[in-house]
Amino acid sequence: MLHTIQNDLLTCSVSSNGSEIRSLKKKETDKEYIWQIDESVWASSSPVLFPAIGKIKGDKITYNGKDYAMTKHGIIRHNDDMLFEQHSDSKCSFTLNSSPETLVKYPFMFSFTVVYELVSNQLKMTYHIKNKGDVPMYFSCGGHTAYACPLTNGKKLEDYVIEFPNGKSLKAVTLGDSGLLSDEIRKIPIENSALPLSKTLFDRDALIFVNVDYDWVRLRACLPDRQESGKNKGLMVKFEGYPNLALWSKPGADYVCIEPWLGLPDSEDESTEISEKSSYQSIAAGSQFSITITTIVE
């Protein structure tokens, strides 16, 4: 089922299945900014990642000596048990509370809420994570939104770049053949603070930038002068508080995922013990944590 929020400028539709964004449109132009699912390519459009990011070593976590099966990206993705609430025309939320079903996968008492809110030309996606237990809770979380690329008819993916806030060269951590984090570091060339997109850029899976010193990137057309009466305008993704950023697409597909991550996939030598995972966060008993990803439509 799709749930829609709107304001004077934008409309956004979110699926009850996994609380994934399915559509983000500018009312004035009817332009779609979210990749429209083609299951022959990829069966998602914006997975919500919690309490794991990427592949888990051995497909399990361990806590207090007991193993728990954990699938790639965690327990929210494809979950039909999210509790929906419509707060206003422009704001809605989806909540998953711990239950006997979640405790066999993730051994903590918790409440996870993702709030979607349209504010002017922005879509804010905020995670609220509460530890409802009496012991520290360990987790990672992140976004995985697939933005349509090209954004304009008649253009192609190669006509677009990811713009960064500074002109530094980029160094990306890579994934091995197993899907786990490898030790290899790739130097990624950029031009005028921008990474050109191509059909082969992600032939070796995601580009993962760790401990970044910036909190936004832009998806935009290559042309700096915004020709065609502004039709080359793109979007900005802001991710204050997220230390890591991944970029990914299925090779040859017409989208690019911009993925702020609080955490990382497991590496080959990562402990399966969740309390020992180096990139995971912890929340004290009874405490709550919130973090936001903002998509700004230009």
PDB file of C-alpha atoms in Angstrom:
ATOM      1  CA  MET A   1       0.000   0.000   0.000  1.00  0.00           C
ATOM      2  CA  LEU A   2       1.204   3.503  -0.817  1.00  0.00           C
ATOM      3  CA  HIS A   3       0.808   6.469   1.518  1.00  0.00           C
ATOM      4  CA  THR A   4       1.160   9.993   0.101  1.00  0.00           C
ATOM      5  CA  ILE A   5       2.189  13.262   1.710  1.00  0.00           C
ATOM      6  CA  GLN A   6       2.285  16.635  -0.012  1.00  0.00           C
ATOM      7  CA  ASN A   7       2.817  20.347   0.404  1.00  0.00           C
ATOM      8  CA  ASP A   8       2.594  23.273  -2.004  1.00  0.00           C
ATOM      9  CA  LEU A   9       5.705  22.206  -3.923  1.00  0.00           C
ATOM     10  CA  LEU A  10       6.173  18.440  -3.631  1.00  0.00           C
ATOM     11  CA  THR A  11       4.389  15.112  -3.375  1.00  0.00           C
ATOM     12  CA  CYS A  12       5.948  11.991  -1.891  1.00  0.00           C
ATOM     13  CA  SER A  13       4.642   8.416  -1.823  1.00  0.00           C
ATOM     14  CA  VAL A  14       5.938   5.813   0.633  1.00  0.00           C
ATOM     15  CA  SER A  15       5.223   2.085   0.611  1.00  0.00           C
ATOM     16  CA  SER A  16       3.989   0.292   3.708  1.00  0.00           C
ATOM     17  CA  ASN A  17       6.375  -2.502   2.697  1.00  0.00           C
ATOM     18  CA  GLY A  18       9.611  -1.566   4.404  1.00  0.00           C
ATOM     19  CA  SER A  19       8.542   2.109   4.536  1.00  0.00           C
ATOM     20  CA  GLU A  20      10.407   2.718   1.253  1.00  0.00           C
ATOM     21  CA  ILE A  21      10.101   5.961  -0.690  1.00  0.00           C
ATOM     22  CA  ARG A  22       8.473   5.148  -4.026  1.00  0.00           C
ATOM     23  CA  SER A  23       8.028   8.621  -5.501  1.00  0.00           C
ATOM     24  CA  LEU A  24       9.125  12.216  -4.990  1.00  0.00           C
ATOM     25  CA  LYS A  25       7.748  14.715  -7.493  1.00  0.00           C
ATOM     26  CA  LYS A  26       7.836  18.461  -7.974  1.00  0.00           C
ATOM     27  CA  LYS A  27       4.242  19.590  -8.532  1.00  0.00           C
ATOM     28  CA  GLU A  28       5.135  22.385 -10.948  1.00  0.00           C
ATOM     29  CA  THR A  29       6.877  20.087 -13.436  1.00  0.00           C
ATOM     30  CA  ASP A  30       5.645  16.607 -12.436  1.00  0.00           C
ATOM     31  CA  LYS A  31       9.308  15.554 -12.572  1.00  0.00           C
ATOM     32  CA  GLU A  32      10.038  12.255 -10.780  1.00  0.00           C
ATOM     33  CA  TYR A  33      13.173  12.177  -8.634  1.00  0.00           C
ATOM     34  CA  ILE A  34      12.974   8.560  -7.399  1.00  0.00           C
ATOM     35  CA  TRP A  35      13.831   5.557  -9.544  1.00  0.00           C
ATOM     36  CA  GLN A  36      10.723   3.598 -10.477  1.00  0.00           C
ATOM     37  CA  ILE A  37      11.165  -0.066  -9.582  1.00  0.00           C
ATOM     38  CA  ASP A  38      11.907  -2.564 -12.317  1.00  0.00           C
ATOM     39  CA  GLU A  39      12.151  -5.927 -10.568  1.00  0.00           C
ATOM     40  CA  SER A  40      14.249  -7.324 -13.399  1.00  0.00           C
ATOM     41  CA  VAL A  41      16.896  -4.766 -12.383  1.00  0.00           C
ATOM     42  CA  TRP A  42      16.388  -4.182  -8.644  1.00  0.00           C
ATOM     43  CA  ALA A  43      13.326  -4.807  -6.483  1.00  0.00           C
ATOM     44  CA  SER A  44      13.746  -1.766  -4.210  1.00  0.00           C
ATOM     45  CA  SER A  45      13.789   2.014  -4.431  1.00  0.00           C
ATOM     46  CA  SER A  46      14.821   3.221  -0.974  1.00  0.00           C
ATOM     47  CA  PRO A  47      15.547   0.522   1.628  1.00  0.00           C
ATOM     48  CA  VAL A  48      15.690   1.615   5.261  1.00  0.00           C
ATOM     49  CA  LEU A  49      18.821   0.086   6.823  1.00  0.00           C
ATOM     50  CA  PHE A  50      18.587  -1.032  10.486  1.00  0.00           C
ATOM     51  CA  PRO A  51      20.175  -2.513  12.579  1.00  0.00           C
ATOM     52  CA  ALA A  52      22.713  -3.653   9.964  1.00  0.00           C
ATOM     53  CA  ILE A  53      24.257  -2.184   6.830  1.00  0.00           C
ATOM     54  CA  GLY A  54      25.207  -4.416   3.956  1.00  0.00           C
ATOM     55  CA  LYS A  55      26.235  -8.023   4.326  1.00  0.00           C
ATOM     56  CA  ILE A  56      26.790  -9.549   7.764  1.00  0.00           C
ATOM     57  CA  LYS A  57      29.683 -11.958   8.212  1.00  0.00           C
ATOM     58  CA  GLY A  58      28.255 -15.474   8.303  1.00  0.00           C
ATOM     59  CA  ASP A  59      24.741 -13.987   7.966  1.00  0.00           C
ATOM     60  CA  LYS A  60      24.505 -13.840  11.745  1.00  0.00           C
ATOM     61  CA  ILE A  61      25.217 -11.703  14.759  1.00  0.00           C
ATOM     62  CA  THR A  62      26.203 -13.026  18.169  1.00  0.00           C
ATOM     63  CA  TYR A  63      25.129 -11.629  21.519  1.00  0.00           C
ATOM     64  CA  ASN A  64      25.905 -13.151  24.930  1.00  0.00           C
ATOM     65  CA  GLY A  65      27.075 -16.327  23.253  1.00  0.00           C
ATOM     66  CA  LYS A  66      23.934 -16.880  21.170  1.00  0.00           C
ATOM     67  CA  ASP A  67      23.668 -16.608  17.376  1.00  0.00           C
ATOM     68  CA  TYR A  68      20.919 -14.633  15.620  1.00  0.00           C
ATOM     69  CA  ALA A  69      20.305 -14.827  11.868  1.00  0.00           C
ATOM     70  CA  MET A  70      20.654 -11.374  10.287  1.00  0.00           C
ATOM     71  CA  THR A  71      19.955 -10.679   6.632  1.00  0.00           C
ATOM     72  CA  LYS A  72      21.610  -8.039   4.469  1.00  0.00           C
ATOM     73  CA  HIS A  73      20.611  -4.491   5.506  1.00  0.00           C
ATOM     74  CA  GLY A  74      18.703  -5.667   8.585  1.00  0.00           C
ATOM     75  CA  ILE A  75      15.074  -6.149   9.605  1.00  0.00           C
ATOM     76  CA  ILE A  76      13.194  -3.105   8.261  1.00  0.00           C
ATOM     77  CA  ARG A  77      13.692  -3.798   4.564  1.00  0.00           C
ATOM     78  CA  HIS A  78      10.631  -5.568   3.060  1.00  0.00           C
ATOM     79  CA  ASN A  79       8.963  -5.591   6.500  1.00  0.00           C
ATOM     80  CA  ASP A  80       5.142  -5.455   6.351  1.00  0.00           C
ATOM     81  CA  ASP A  81       4.691  -4.974  10.103  1.00  0.00           C
ATOM     82  CA  MET A  82       5.432  -1.243  10.223  1.00  0.00           C
ATOM     83  CA  LEU A  83       2.778   0.785  12.041  1.00  0.00           C
ATOM     84  CA  PHE A  84       1.711   3.739   9.865  1.00  0.00           C
ATOM     85  CA  GLU A  85       0.616   7.115  11.248  1.00  0.00           C
ATOM     86  CA  GLN A  86      -0.468  10.181   9.250  1.00  0.00           C
ATOM     87  CA  HIS A  87       0.514  13.259  11.262  1.00  0.00           C
ATOM     88  CA  SER A  88      -0.557  15.896   8.717  1.00  0.00           C
ATOM     89  CA  ASP A  89      -0.883  16.379   4.958  1.00  0.00           C
ATOM     90  CA  SER A  90       2.894  16.772   4.758  1.00  0.00           C
ATOM     91  CA  LYS A  91       4.113  14.343   7.433  1.00  0.00           C
ATOM     92  CA  CYS A  92       3.798  10.621   8.148  1.00  0.00           C
ATOM     93  CA  SER A  93       5.693   7.932  10.034  1.00  0.00           C
ATOM     94  CA  PHE A  94       6.251   4.186  10.184  1.00  0.00           C
ATOM     95  CA  THR A  95       7.194   2.379  13.398  1.00  0.00           C
ATOM     96  CA  LEU A  96       8.476  -1.082  14.209  1.00  0.00           C
ATOM     97  CA  ASN A  97       8.487  -2.145  17.845  1.00  0.00           C
ATOM     98  CA  SER A  98      10.390  -5.126  19.154  1.00  0.00           C
ATOM     99  CA  SER A  99       8.309  -8.290  19.344  1.00  0.00           C
ATOM    100  CA  PRO A 100       8.790 -12.055  19.635  1.00  0.00           C
ATOM    101  CA  GLU A 101       9.336 -12.030  15.849  1.00  0.00           C
ATOM    102  CA  THR A 102      12.133  -9.438  15.991  1.00  0.00           C
ATOM    103  CA  LEU A 103      13.803 -10.871  19.096  1.00  0.00           C
ATOM    104  CA  VAL A 104      14.749 -14.074  17.274  1.00  0.00           C
ATOM    105  CA  LYS A 105      16.740 -11.915  14.807  1.00  0.00           C
ATOM    106  CA  TYR A 106      17.849  -8.951  16.917  1.00  0.00           C
ATOM    107  CA  PRO A 107      18.096  -9.507  20.700  1.00  0.00           C
ATOM    108  CA  PHE A 108      17.133  -6.047  21.937  1.00  0.00           C
ATOM    109  CA  MET A 109      13.943  -4.307  23.029  1.00  0.00           C
ATOM    110  CA  PHE A 110      13.549  -1.276  20.789  1.00  0.00           C
ATOM    111  CA  SER A 111      11.310   1.130  18.925  1.00  0.00           C
ATOM    112  CA  PHE A 112      12.349   2.233  15.434  1.00  0.00           C
ATOM    113  CA  THR A 113      10.433   5.051  13.730  1.00  0.00           C
ATOM    114  CA  VAL A 114      11.113   6.632  10.357  1.00  0.00           C
ATOM    115  CA  VAL A 115       9.407  10.001   9.852  1.00  0.00           C
ATOM    116  CA  TYR A 116       8.896  11.500   6.402  1.00  0.00           C
ATOM    117  CA  GLU A 117       8.164  15.227   6.258  1.00  0.00           C
ATOM    118  CA  LEU A 118       7.960  17.692   3.374  1.00  0.00           C
ATOM    119  CA  VAL A 119       9.235  21.166   4.257  1.00  0.00           C
ATOM    120  CA  SER A 120       9.239  23.624   1.340  1.00  0.00           C
ATOM    121  CA  ASN A 121      11.371  21.958  -1.372  1.00  0.00           C
ATOM    122  CA  GLN A 122      12.842  19.388   1.015  1.00  0.00           C
ATOM    123  CA  LEU A 123      12.023  15.801   2.003  1.00  0.00           C
ATOM    124  CA  LYS A 124      13.285  15.037   5.488  1.00  0.00           C
ATOM    125  CA  MET A 125      13.704  11.385   6.474  1.00  0.00           C
ATOM    126  CA  THR A 126      14.390  11.079  10.198  1.00  0.00           C
ATOM    127  CA  TYR A 127      15.124   7.911  12.133  1.00  0.00           C
ATOM    128  CA  HIS A 128      14.138   7.804  15.802  1.00  0.00           C
ATOM    129  CA  ILE A 129      15.675   4.798  17.564  1.00  0.00           C
ATOM    130  CA  LYS A 130      14.806   4.059  21.195  1.00  0.00           C
ATOM    131  CA  ASN A 131      16.343   1.477  23.486  1.00  0.00           C
ATOM    132  CA  LYS A 132      13.411   0.089  25.485  1.00  0.00           C
ATOM    133  CA  GLY A 133      15.526  -2.482  27.294  1.00  0.00           C
ATOM    134  CA  ASP A 134      17.739  -2.395  30.370  1.00  0.00           C
ATOM    135  CA  VAL A 135      21.088  -3.059  28.641  1.00  0.00           C
ATOM    136  CA  PRO A 136      23.044  -1.121  25.994  1.00  0.00           C
ATOM    137  CA  MET A 137      21.718  -1.663  22.446  1.00  0.00           C
ATOM    138  CA  TYR A 138      24.037  -1.955  19.435  1.00  0.00           C
ATOM    139  CA  PHE A 139      23.085  -1.031  15.879  1.00  0.00           C
ATOM    140  CA  SER A 140      23.942   0.669  12.628  1.00  0.00           C
ATOM    141  CA  CYS A 141      21.542   2.524  10.336  1.00  0.00           C
ATOM    142  CA  GLY A 142      21.469   4.331   7.037  1.00  0.00           C
ATOM    143  CA  GLY A 143      19.698   5.322   3.856  1.00  0.00           C
ATOM    144  CA  HIS A 144      19.741   3.683   0.427  1.00  0.00           C
ATOM    145  CA  THR A 145      17.587   5.929  -1.794  1.00  0.00           C
ATOM    146  CA  ALA A 146      17.782   5.356  -5.550  1.00  0.00           C
ATOM    147  CA  TYR A 147      17.504   8.671  -7.387  1.00  0.00           C
ATOM    148  CA  ALA A 148      16.421   8.661 -11.012  1.00  0.00           C
ATOM    149  CA  CYS A 149      19.308   9.376 -13.352  1.00  0.00           C
ATOM    150  CA  PRO A 150      18.904  10.898 -15.846  1.00  0.00           C
ATOM    151  CA  LEU A 151      16.437  13.340 -14.343  1.00  0.00           C
ATOM    152  CA  THR A 152      15.534  14.870 -17.698  1.00  0.00           C
ATOM    153  CA  ASN A 153      14.188  13.186 -20.830  1.00  0.00           C
ATOM    154  CA  GLY A 154      16.671  13.074 -23.669  1.00  0.00           C
ATOM    155  CA  LYS A 155      19.689  12.880 -21.385  1.00  0.00           C
ATOM    156  CA  LYS A 156      21.657   9.878 -20.165  1.00  0.00           C
ATOM    157  CA  LEU A 157      23.408   8.873 -16.951  1.00  0.00           C
ATOM    158  CA  GLU A 158      26.765   9.961 -18.381  1.00  0.00           C
ATOM    159  CA  ASP A 159      25.437  13.537 -18.559  1.00  0.00           C
ATOM    160  CA  TYR A 160      25.396  13.695 -14.736  1.00  0.00           C
ATOM    161  CA  VAL A 161      27.876  14.044 -11.897  1.00  0.00           C
ATOM    162  CA  ILE A 162      27.938  13.754  -8.125  1.00  0.00           C
ATOM    163  CA  GLU A 163      29.231  17.071  -6.821  1.00  0.00           C
ATOM    164  CA  PHE A 164      31.205  17.202  -3.555  1.00  0.00           C
ATOM    165  CA  PRO A 165      31.744  20.278  -1.359  1.00  0.00           C
ATOM    166  CA  ASN A 166      35.493  20.375  -1.923  1.00  0.00           C
ATOM    167  CA  GLY A 167      37.955  19.558  -4.677  1.00  0.00           C
ATOM    168  CA  LYS A 168      39.842  16.824  -2.878  1.00  0.00           C
ATOM    169  CA  SER A 169      40.547  13.512  -4.543  1.00  0.00           C
ATOM    170  CA  LEU A 170      38.368  10.683  -3.278  1.00  0.00           C
ATOM    171  CA  LYS A 171      39.450   7.418  -1.719  1.00  0.00           C
ATOM    172  CA  ALA A 172      36.866   4.659  -1.593  1.00  0.00           C
ATOM    173  CA  VAL A 173      36.768   1.449   0.394  1.00  0.00           C
ATOM    174  CA  THR A 174      35.527  -1.452  -1.699  1.00  0.00           C
ATOM    175  CA  LEU A 175      33.594  -4.677  -1.237  1.00  0.00           C
ATOM    176  CA  GLY A 176      35.161  -8.046  -1.971  1.00  0.00           C
ATOM    177  CA  ASP A 177      33.611 -10.857  -3.986  1.00  0.00           C
ATOM    178  CA  SER A 178      31.923 -12.101  -0.801  1.00  0.00           C
ATOM    179  CA  GLY A 179      30.119  -8.770  -0.354  1.00  0.00           C
ATOM    180  CA  LEU A 180      32.131  -8.031   2.790  1.00  0.00           C
ATOM    181  CA  LEU A 181      34.336  -4.966   3.218  1.00  0.00           C
ATOM    182  CA  SER A 182      37.801  -5.491   1.739  1.00  0.00           C
ATOM    183  CA  ASP A 183      41.161  -3.902   2.555  1.00  0.00           C
ATOM    184  CA  GLU A 184      41.466  -2.399  -0.920  1.00  0.00           C
ATOM    185  CA  ILE A 185      41.355   1.376  -1.244  1.00  0.00           C
ATOM    186  CA  ARG A 186      40.518   2.857  -4.653  1.00  0.00           C
ATOM    187  CA  LYS A 187      41.527   6.359  -5.653  1.00  0.00           C
ATOM    188  CA  ILE A 188      38.566   7.902  -7.464  1.00  0.00           C
ATOM    189  CA  PRO A 189      39.362  10.796  -9.835  1.00  0.00           C
ATOM    190  CA  ILE A 190      37.114  13.835  -9.720  1.00  0.00           C
ATOM    191  CA  GLU A 191      36.907  16.885 -11.954  1.00  0.00           C
ATOM    192  CA  ASN A 192      36.136  20.331 -10.515  1.00  0.00           C
ATOM    193  CA  SER A 193      34.817  18.769  -7.284  1.00  0.00           C
ATOM    194  CA  ALA A 194      32.551  16.441  -9.265  1.00  0.00           C
ATOM    195  CA  LEU A 195      32.538  12.695  -9.880  1.00  0.00           C
ATOM    196  CA  PRO A 196      31.377  11.885 -13.426  1.00  0.00           C
ATOM    197  CA  LEU A 197      28.830   9.083 -13.557  1.00  0.00           C
ATOM    198  CA  SER A 198      29.193   6.266 -16.053  1.00  0.00           C
ATOM    199  CA  LYS A 199      27.756   2.852 -16.847  1.00  0.00           C
ATOM    200  CA  THR A 200      30.955   1.217 -15.556  1.00  0.00           C
ATOM    201  CA  LEU A 201      31.599   3.273 -12.400  1.00  0.00           C
ATOM    202  CA  PHE A 202      30.007   0.622 -10.174  1.00  0.00           C
ATOM    203  CA  ASP A 203      31.242  -2.486 -11.988  1.00  0.00           C
ATOM    204  CA  ARG A 204      33.003  -3.456  -8.757  1.00  0.00           C
ATOM    205  CA  ASP A 205      30.010  -2.692  -6.536  1.00  0.00           C
ATOM    206  CA  ALA A 206      29.544   0.327  -4.266  1.00  0.00           C
ATOM    207  CA  LEU A 207      32.013   3.137  -3.689  1.00  0.00           C
ATOM    208  CA  ILE A 208      32.228   3.622   0.087  1.00  0.00           C
ATOM    209  CA  PHE A 209      33.718   6.788   1.559  1.00  0.00           C
ATOM    210  CA  VAL A 210      34.630   6.431   5.235  1.00  0.00           C
ATOM    211  CA  ASN A 211      34.896   9.154   7.909  1.00  0.00           C
ATOM    212  CA  VAL A 212      33.994  11.918   5.481  1.00  0.00           C
ATOM    213  CA  ASP A 213      34.532  15.587   6.324  1.00  0.00           C
ATOM    214  CA  TYR A 214      31.474  16.844   4.435  1.00  0.00           C
ATOM    215  CA  ASP A 215      27.737  16.518   4.971  1.00  0.00           C
ATOM    216  CA  TRP A 216      26.193  16.973   1.525  1.00  0.00           C
ATOM    217  CA  VAL A 217      26.517  15.944  -2.111  1.00  0.00           C
ATOM    218  CA  ARG A 218      24.585  16.972  -5.230  1.00  0.00           C
ATOM    219  CA  LEU A 219      23.327  14.999  -8.188  1.00  0.00           C
ATOM    220  CA  ARG A 220      23.320  17.394 -11.142  1.00  0.00           C
ATOM    221  CA  ALA A 221      23.859  17.619 -14.874  1.00  0.00           C
ATOM    222  CA  CYS A 222      27.423  18.124 -16.091  1.00  0.00           C
ATOM    223  CA  LEU A 223      26.671  21.488 -17.691  1.00  0.00           C
ATOM    224  CA  PRO A 224      27.539  24.258 -15.203  1.00  0.00           C
ATOM    225  CA  ASP A 225      25.403  26.905 -16.890  1.00  0.00           C
ATOM    226  CA  ARG A 226      22.091  25.067 -16.369  1.00  0.00           C
ATOM    227  CA  GLN A 227      20.935  25.310 -19.985  1.00  0.00           C
ATOM    228  CA  GLU A 228      17.426  24.571 -21.229  1.00  0.00           C
ATOM    229  CA  SER A 229      15.693  27.060 -18.915  1.00  0.00           C
ATOM    230  CA  GLY A 230      16.737  25.324 -15.733  1.00  0.00           C
ATOM    231  CA  LYS A 231      15.899  21.780 -16.798  1.00  0.00           C
ATOM    232  CA  ASN A 232      19.363  20.647 -15.705  1.00  0.00           C
ATOM    233  CA  LYS A 233      18.709  21.389 -12.067  1.00  0.00           C
ATOM    234  CA  GLY A 234      19.233  18.388  -9.825  1.00  0.00           C
ATOM    235  CA  LEU A 235      19.009  17.612  -6.143  1.00  0.00           C
ATOM    236  CA  MET A 236      21.097  17.838  -2.995  1.00  0.00           C
ATOM    237  CA  VAL A 237      21.325  15.207  -0.264  1.00  0.00           C
ATOM    238  CA  LYS A 238      22.319  16.470   3.204  1.00  0.00           C
ATOM    239  CA  PHE A 239      23.392  14.001   5.885  1.00  0.00           C
ATOM    240  CA  GLU A 240      24.722  15.783   8.960  1.00  0.00           C
ATOM    241  CA  GLY A 241      25.907  13.298  11.587  1.00  0.00           C
ATOM    242  CA  TYR A 242      26.526  10.442   9.161  1.00  0.00           C
ATOM    243  CA  PRO A 243      30.259   9.597   9.005  1.00  0.00           C
ATOM    244  CA  ASN A 244      30.148   7.395   5.907  1.00  0.00           C
ATOM    245  CA  LEU A 245      28.720   7.709   2.400  1.00  0.00           C
ATOM    246  CA  ALA A 246      28.177   5.061  -0.258  1.00  0.00           C
ATOM    247  CA  LEU A 247      27.328   5.504  -3.930  1.00  0.00           C
ATOM    248  CA  TRP A 248      25.965   2.571  -5.887  1.00  0.00           C
ATOM    249  CA  SER A 249      23.956   1.438  -8.864  1.00  0.00           C
ATOM    250  CA  LYS A 250      23.432  -1.779 -10.726  1.00  0.00           C
ATOM    251  CA  PRO A 251      25.778  -1.462 -13.724  1.00  0.00           C
ATOM    252  CA  GLY A 252      23.846  -0.032 -16.654  1.00  0.00           C
ATOM    253  CA  ALA A 253      20.777   0.940 -14.603  1.00  0.00           C
ATOM    254  CA  ASP A 254      19.196   4.408 -14.803  1.00  0.00           C
ATOM    255  CA  TYR A 255      19.543   5.414 -11.151  1.00  0.00           C
ATOM    256  CA  VAL A 256      22.206   6.175  -8.578  1.00  0.00           C
ATOM    257  CA  CYS A 257      21.864   5.423  -4.868  1.00  0.00           C
ATOM    258  CA  ILE A 258      23.177   8.065  -2.473  1.00  0.00           C
ATOM    259  CA  GLU A 259      23.569   6.280   0.858  1.00  0.00           C
ATOM    260  CA  PRO A 260      24.559   8.025   4.100  1.00  0.00           C
ATOM    261  CA  TRP A 261      25.615   5.351   6.580  1.00  0.00           C
ATOM    262  CA  LEU A 262      26.028   5.328  10.348  1.00  0.00           C
ATOM    263  CA  GLY A 263      28.076   2.141  10.318  1.00  0.00           C
ATOM    264  CA  LEU A 264      29.613  -0.115   7.684  1.00  0.00           C
ATOM    265  CA  PRO A 265      29.238  -3.615   6.259  1.00  0.00           C
ATOM    266  CA  ASP A 266      31.236  -6.308   8.040  1.00  0.00           C
ATOM    267  CA  SER A 267      34.789  -7.061   6.958  1.00  0.00           C
ATOM    268  CA  GLU A 268      36.304 -10.535   6.655  1.00  0.00           C
ATOM    269  CA  ASP A 269      37.970 -10.219  10.058  1.00  0.00           C
ATOM    270  CA  GLU A 270      35.006  -8.546  11.808  1.00  0.00           C
ATOM    271  CA  SER A 271      33.741 -10.162  14.995  1.00  0.00           C
ATOM    272  CA  THR A 272      30.239 -11.614  14.834  1.00  0.00           C
ATOM    273  CA  GLU A 273      29.698 -10.321  18.394  1.00  0.00           C
ATOM    274  CA  ILE A 274      27.506  -7.264  17.891  1.00  0.00           C
ATOM    275  CA  SER A 275      28.953  -5.384  20.875  1.00  0.00           C
ATOM    276  CA  GLU A 276      32.428  -5.654  19.302  1.00  0.00           C
ATOM    277  CA  LYS A 277      31.597  -4.427  15.793  1.00  0.00           C
ATOM    278  CA  SER A 278      33.864  -1.452  15.242  1.00  0.00           C
ATOM    279  CA  SER A 279      31.461   0.735  13.246  1.00  0.00           C
ATOM    280  CA  TYR A 280      28.296   0.084  15.269  1.00  0.00           C
ATOM    281  CA  GLN A 281      26.663   2.589  17.606  1.00  0.00           C
ATOM    282  CA  SER A 282      25.325   1.969  21.093  1.00  0.00           C
ATOM    283  CA  ILE A 283      22.383   3.476  22.951  1.00  0.00           C
ATOM    284  CA  ALA A 284      22.134   3.314  26.727  1.00  0.00           C
ATOM    285  CA  ALA A 285      19.123   1.672  28.325  1.00  0.00           C
ATOM    286  CA  GLY A 286      16.067   3.918  28.087  1.00  0.00           C
ATOM    287  CA  SER A 287      17.762   6.398  25.751  1.00  0.00           C
ATOM    288  CA  GLN A 288      16.827   7.568  22.250  1.00  0.00           C
ATOM    289  CA  PHE A 289      18.819   8.573  19.173  1.00  0.00           C
ATOM    290  CA  SER A 290      17.687  10.546  16.101  1.00  0.00           C
ATOM    291  CA  ILE A 291      19.350  11.347  12.785  1.00  0.00           C
ATOM    292  CA  THR A 292      18.102  12.899   9.511  1.00  0.00           C
ATOM    293  CA  ILE A 293      18.743  12.640   5.777  1.00  0.00           C
ATOM    294  CA  THR A 294      17.373  15.566   3.737  1.00  0.00           C
ATOM    295  CA  THR A 295      16.723  15.541  -0.009  1.00  0.00           C
ATOM    296  CA  ILE A 296      16.517  19.056  -1.450  1.00  0.00           C
ATOM    297  CA  VAL A 297      14.850  19.368  -4.852  1.00  0.00           C
ATOM    298  CA  GLU A 298      16.295  22.236  -6.868  1.00  0.00           C
TER     299      GLU A 298
END
